[in-house]
Amino acid sequence: MYKLSLSSFCTCPNRDGSLGFGGCIFCSEGGSGEFAQASEADIDTQIERSKELVAGKLKKKPAGYIAYFQSFSNTYGDIKRLRELYLRTINREDVLILSLATRPDCLGEEVMELLRELNGIKPVWVELGLQTSDDRTAKFINRGYETRIFTEAFHKLKAAGIGVIAHVIIGLPFEEPEDTLRTISYLSGLLHEGRHIDGIKLHLMYVLSGTKLGRLYERGEAHLYEYSLSGYADMIADIIEHLPQDIVIHRITGDAPKRYLMAPLWSADKKRVLNTIAKRLRKRGSYQGRCFTPPKDFT
């Protein structure tokens, strides 16, 4: 299967004034969805355009596609419009999974009812932007919710039988490697009826022009632990070794639009980054769960 990056034309409560303005300090105008299809296009047009973009990568016809609504908070908006949009998407024959990126504080009962309905048709994944389990860091980056809200959302979604994927950023302001590993420990300790989160996405903290973080970086006030490529490869290996084996790793780095990238510049060469990580894993003999020890009391 191939993932199609799409837009639901939603915004975010951390941008429209409900919780705040401007979003998280690293958030760009595209809401981390710079590669998603133009939101003004109807969903069928978006899907066909996105299929054309991935066609060049295909060696054979895919079994189907994951419809990934990436930008901003895709459970935040008029519930009637969202229901029509997601039903139209999930009922397409070529769409096998629906994946929605959103915030854990955007899962009210109407939304949960819709997610349960959709999940009864085909599998639904909900991707939640945790980024860090440290509430002090979360406050600095203007995340807009406490970590306990993520914990509550995890249990709510798992109780509804919906897949949960957590996003974690490596190299956030004021955070060093041990802080990131504490976030991994938090996620590894979350259990609902014996099951962990279903997946995790690991993102490098890159700095984009036009963001609040970019402005802080220019003034030398970003307080970033600036990983070298080698150091980042070791961090990824550490995380993989500390993750339980039943959590699917969906991503081990992120790449920014090069025209906006301020730092780290080595992240622009994604192939080199992936090759460096692969070599480091082989050299260390790393494998998922190698250093994972279940805590005495799971949350």
PDB file of N, CA and C in Angstrom, residues 65-110:
ATOM      1  N   TYR A  65      -4.524   1.999  -1.103  1.00  0.00           N
ATOM      2  CA  TYR A  65      -3.889   3.195  -0.560  1.00  0.00           C
ATOM      3  C   TYR A  65      -4.375   3.483   0.854  1.00  0.00           C
ATOM      4  N   ILE A  66      -3.511   4.169   1.602  1.00  0.00           N
ATOM      5  CA  ILE A  66      -3.872   4.742   2.898  1.00  0.00           C
ATOM      6  C   ILE A  66      -4.194   6.209   2.645  1.00  0.00           C
ATOM      7  N   ALA A  67      -5.407   6.614   2.915  1.00  0.00           N
ATOM      8  CA  ALA A  67      -5.808   8.013   2.763  1.00  0.00           C
ATOM      9  C   ALA A  67      -5.408   8.751   4.028  1.00  0.00           C
ATOM     10  N   TYR A  68      -4.374   9.584   3.925  1.00  0.00           N
ATOM     11  CA  TYR A  68      -3.790  10.248   5.086  1.00  0.00           C
ATOM     12  C   TYR A  68      -4.110  11.734   5.067  1.00  0.00           C
ATOM     13  N   PHE A  69      -4.966  12.156   5.994  1.00  0.00           N
ATOM     14  CA  PHE A  69      -5.285  13.575   6.144  1.00  0.00           C
ATOM     15  C   PHE A  69      -4.301  14.151   7.142  1.00  0.00           C
ATOM     16  N   GLN A  70      -3.377  14.966   6.634  1.00  0.00           N
ATOM     17  CA  GLN A  70      -2.153  15.291   7.344  1.00  0.00           C
ATOM     18  C   GLN A  70      -2.165  16.666   8.008  1.00  0.00           C
ATOM     19  N   SER A  71      -2.633  17.683   7.307  1.00  0.00           N
ATOM     20  CA  SER A  71      -2.466  19.057   7.785  1.00  0.00           C
ATOM     21  C   SER A  71      -3.407  19.389   8.935  1.00  0.00           C
ATOM     22  N   PHE A  72      -2.850  20.040   9.958  1.00  0.00           N
ATOM     23  CA  PHE A  72      -3.631  20.574  11.078  1.00  0.00           C
ATOM     24  C   PHE A  72      -4.399  19.473  11.821  1.00  0.00           C
ATOM     25  N   SER A  73      -5.599  19.792  12.335  1.00  0.00           N
ATOM     26  CA  SER A  73      -6.352  18.872  13.207  1.00  0.00           C
ATOM     27  C   SER A  73      -7.594  18.381  12.479  1.00  0.00           C
ATOM     28  N   ASN A  74      -7.538  17.157  12.006  1.00  0.00           N
ATOM     29  CA  ASN A  74      -8.546  16.668  11.075  1.00  0.00           C
ATOM     30  C   ASN A  74      -9.799  16.091  11.711  1.00  0.00           C
ATOM     31  N   THR A  75      -9.952  16.288  13.022  1.00  0.00           N
ATOM     32  CA  THR A  75     -11.230  15.995  13.677  1.00  0.00           C
ATOM     33  C   THR A  75     -11.804  17.273  14.275  1.00  0.00           C
ATOM     34  N   TYR A  76     -11.306  18.410  13.818  1.00  0.00           N
ATOM     35  CA  TYR A  76     -11.715  19.714  14.349  1.00  0.00           C
ATOM     36  C   TYR A  76     -12.442  20.470  13.244  1.00  0.00           C
ATOM     37  N   GLY A  77     -13.751  20.564  13.385  1.00  0.00           N
ATOM     38  CA  GLY A  77     -14.534  21.252  12.358  1.00  0.00           C
ATOM     39  C   GLY A  77     -15.981  20.797  12.394  1.00  0.00           C
ATOM     40  N   ASP A  78     -16.742  21.249  11.427  1.00  0.00           N
ATOM     41  CA  ASP A  78     -18.153  20.894  11.347  1.00  0.00           C
ATOM     42  C   ASP A  78     -18.301  19.391  11.154  1.00  0.00           C
ATOM     43  N   ILE A  79     -18.969  18.745  12.088  1.00  0.00           N
ATOM     44  CA  ILE A  79     -19.029  17.284  12.084  1.00  0.00           C
ATOM     45  C   ILE A  79     -19.774  16.743  10.863  1.00  0.00           C
ATOM     46  N   LYS A  80     -20.766  17.481  10.389  1.00  0.00           N
ATOM     47  CA  LYS A  80     -21.507  17.034   9.205  1.00  0.00           C
ATOM     48  C   LYS A  80     -20.599  17.032   7.981  1.00  0.00           C
ATOM     49  N   ARG A  81     -19.813  18.100   7.821  1.00  0.00           N
ATOM     50  CA  ARG A  81     -18.896  18.171   6.679  1.00  0.00           C
ATOM     51  C   ARG A  81     -17.831  17.084   6.767  1.00  0.00           C
ATOM     52  N   LEU A  82     -17.294  16.873   7.968  1.00  0.00           N
ATOM     53  CA  LEU A  82     -16.264  15.850   8.134  1.00  0.00           C
ATOM     54  C   LEU A  82     -16.818  14.459   7.849  1.00  0.00           C
ATOM     55  N   ARG A  83     -18.045  14.212   8.292  1.00  0.00           N
ATOM     56  CA  ARG A  83     -18.656  12.901   8.050  1.00  0.00           C
ATOM     57  C   ARG A  83     -18.808  12.641   6.556  1.00  0.00           C
ATOM     58  N   GLU A  84     -19.294  13.624   5.815  1.00  0.00           N
ATOM     59  CA  GLU A  84     -19.455  13.466   4.363  1.00  0.00           C
ATOM     60  C   GLU A  84     -18.108  13.236   3.689  1.00  0.00           C
ATOM     61  N   LEU A  85     -17.105  14.002   4.100  1.00  0.00           N
ATOM     62  CA  LEU A  85     -15.777  13.889   3.510  1.00  0.00           C
ATOM     63  C   LEU A  85     -15.164  12.521   3.765  1.00  0.00           C
ATOM     64  N   TYR A  86     -15.196  12.075   5.006  1.00  0.00           N
ATOM     65  CA  TYR A  86     -14.510  10.830   5.352  1.00  0.00           C
ATOM     66  C   TYR A  86     -15.284   9.600   4.876  1.00  0.00           C
ATOM     67  N   LEU A  87     -16.601   9.680   4.847  1.00  0.00           N
ATOM     68  CA  LEU A  87     -17.378   8.571   4.284  1.00  0.00           C
ATOM     69  C   LEU A  87     -17.103   8.431   2.790  1.00  0.00           C
ATOM     70  N   ARG A  88     -17.039   9.543   2.094  1.00  0.00           N
ATOM     71  CA  ARG A  88     -16.746   9.491   0.663  1.00  0.00           C
ATOM     72  C   ARG A  88     -15.365   8.897   0.422  1.00  0.00           C
ATOM     73  N   THR A  89     -14.427   9.252   1.279  1.00  0.00           N
ATOM     74  CA  THR A  89     -13.062   8.755   1.132  1.00  0.00           C
ATOM     75  C   THR A  89     -12.967   7.265   1.434  1.00  0.00           C
ATOM     76  N   ILE A  90     -13.495   6.857   2.576  1.00  0.00           N
ATOM     77  CA  ILE A  90     -13.304   5.477   3.024  1.00  0.00           C
ATOM     78  C   ILE A  90     -14.098   4.482   2.183  1.00  0.00           C
ATOM     79  N   ASN A  91     -15.149   4.953   1.525  1.00  0.00           N
ATOM     80  CA  ASN A  91     -15.962   4.050   0.702  1.00  0.00           C
ATOM     81  C   ASN A  91     -15.400   3.859  -0.711  1.00  0.00           C
ATOM     82  N   ARG A  92     -14.316   4.545  -1.044  1.00  0.00           N
ATOM     83  CA  ARG A  92     -13.663   4.299  -2.330  1.00  0.00           C
ATOM     84  C   ARG A  92     -13.004   2.914  -2.301  1.00  0.00           C
ATOM     85  N   GLU A  93     -13.077   2.202  -3.406  1.00  0.00           N
ATOM     86  CA  GLU A  93     -12.493   0.862  -3.464  1.00  0.00           C
ATOM     87  C   GLU A  93     -10.979   0.872  -3.324  1.00  0.00           C
ATOM     88  N   ASP A  94     -10.336   1.955  -3.796  1.00  0.00           N
ATOM     89  CA  ASP A  94      -8.873   1.992  -3.762  1.00  0.00           C
ATOM     90  C   ASP A  94      -8.315   2.420  -2.411  1.00  0.00           C
ATOM     91  N   VAL A  95      -9.177   2.882  -1.500  1.00  0.00           N
ATOM     92  CA  VAL A  95      -8.745   3.276  -0.156  1.00  0.00           C
ATOM     93  C   VAL A  95      -8.987   2.113   0.801  1.00  0.00           C
ATOM     94  N   LEU A  96      -7.913   1.634   1.432  1.00  0.00           N
ATOM     95  CA  LEU A  96      -8.020   0.500   2.338  1.00  0.00           C
ATOM     96  C   LEU A  96      -7.950   0.903   3.808  1.00  0.00           C
ATOM     97  N   ILE A  97      -7.323   2.049   4.092  1.00  0.00           N
ATOM     98  CA  ILE A  97      -7.191   2.538   5.463  1.00  0.00           C
ATOM     99  C   ILE A  97      -7.366   4.047   5.461  1.00  0.00           C
ATOM    100  N   LEU A  98      -8.039   4.562   6.482  1.00  0.00           N
ATOM    101  CA  LEU A  98      -8.184   6.003   6.669  1.00  0.00           C
ATOM    102  C   LEU A  98      -7.335   6.420   7.862  1.00  0.00           C
ATOM    103  N   SER A  99      -6.428   7.381   7.652  1.00  0.00           N
ATOM    104  CA  SER A  99      -5.543   7.847   8.716  1.00  0.00           C
ATOM    105  C   SER A  99      -5.755   9.345   8.914  1.00  0.00           C
ATOM    106  N   LEU A 100      -6.047   9.738  10.159  1.00  0.00           N
ATOM    107  CA  LEU A 100      -6.370  11.129  10.472  1.00  0.00           C
ATOM    108  C   LEU A 100      -5.397  11.679  11.500  1.00  0.00           C
ATOM    109  N   ALA A 101      -4.653  12.708  11.128  1.00  0.00           N
ATOM    110  CA  ALA A 101      -3.797  13.398  12.083  1.00  0.00           C
ATOM    111  C   ALA A 101      -4.631  14.424  12.830  1.00  0.00           C
ATOM    112  N   THR A 102      -4.492  14.448  14.155  1.00  0.00           N
ATOM    113  CA  THR A 102      -5.275  15.391  14.942  1.00  0.00           C
ATOM    114  C   THR A 102      -4.643  15.589  16.308  1.00  0.00           C
ATOM    115  N   ARG A 103      -5.353  16.301  17.178  1.00  0.00           N
ATOM    116  CA  ARG A 103      -4.921  16.551  18.542  1.00  0.00           C
ATOM    117  C   ARG A 103      -5.741  15.685  19.506  1.00  0.00           C
ATOM    118  N   PRO A 104      -5.166  15.285  20.632  1.00  0.00           N
ATOM    119  CA  PRO A 104      -5.927  14.466  21.573  1.00  0.00           C
ATOM    120  C   PRO A 104      -7.060  15.219  22.246  1.00  0.00           C
ATOM    121  N   ASP A 105      -7.054  16.558  22.177  1.00  0.00           N
ATOM    122  CA  ASP A 105      -8.146  17.329  22.754  1.00  0.00           C
ATOM    123  C   ASP A 105      -9.211  17.677  21.722  1.00  0.00           C
ATOM    124  N   CYS A 106      -9.182  17.006  20.578  1.00  0.00           N
ATOM    125  CA  CYS A 106     -10.192  17.219  19.532  1.00  0.00           C
ATOM    126  C   CYS A 106     -10.947  15.917  19.259  1.00  0.00           C
ATOM    127  N   LEU A 107     -11.314  15.230  20.345  1.00  0.00           N
ATOM    128  CA  LEU A 107     -11.973  13.927  20.215  1.00  0.00           C
ATOM    129  C   LEU A 107     -13.232  13.889  21.084  1.00  0.00           C
ATOM    130  N   GLY A 108     -14.127  14.848  20.838  1.00  0.00           N
ATOM    131  CA  GLY A 108     -15.398  14.886  21.556  1.00  0.00           C
ATOM    132  C   GLY A 108     -16.287  13.715  21.180  1.00  0.00           C
ATOM    133  N   GLU A 109     -17.430  13.588  21.828  1.00  0.00           N
ATOM    134  CA  GLU A 109     -18.279  12.417  21.625  1.00  0.00           C
ATOM    135  C   GLU A 109     -18.805  12.324  20.197  1.00  0.00           C
ATOM    136  N   GLU A 110     -19.163  13.462  19.577  1.00  0.00           N
ATOM    137  CA  GLU A 110     -19.616  13.405  18.181  1.00  0.00           C
ATOM    138  C   GLU A 110     -18.520  12.874  17.273  1.00  0.00           C
TER     139      GLU A 110
END
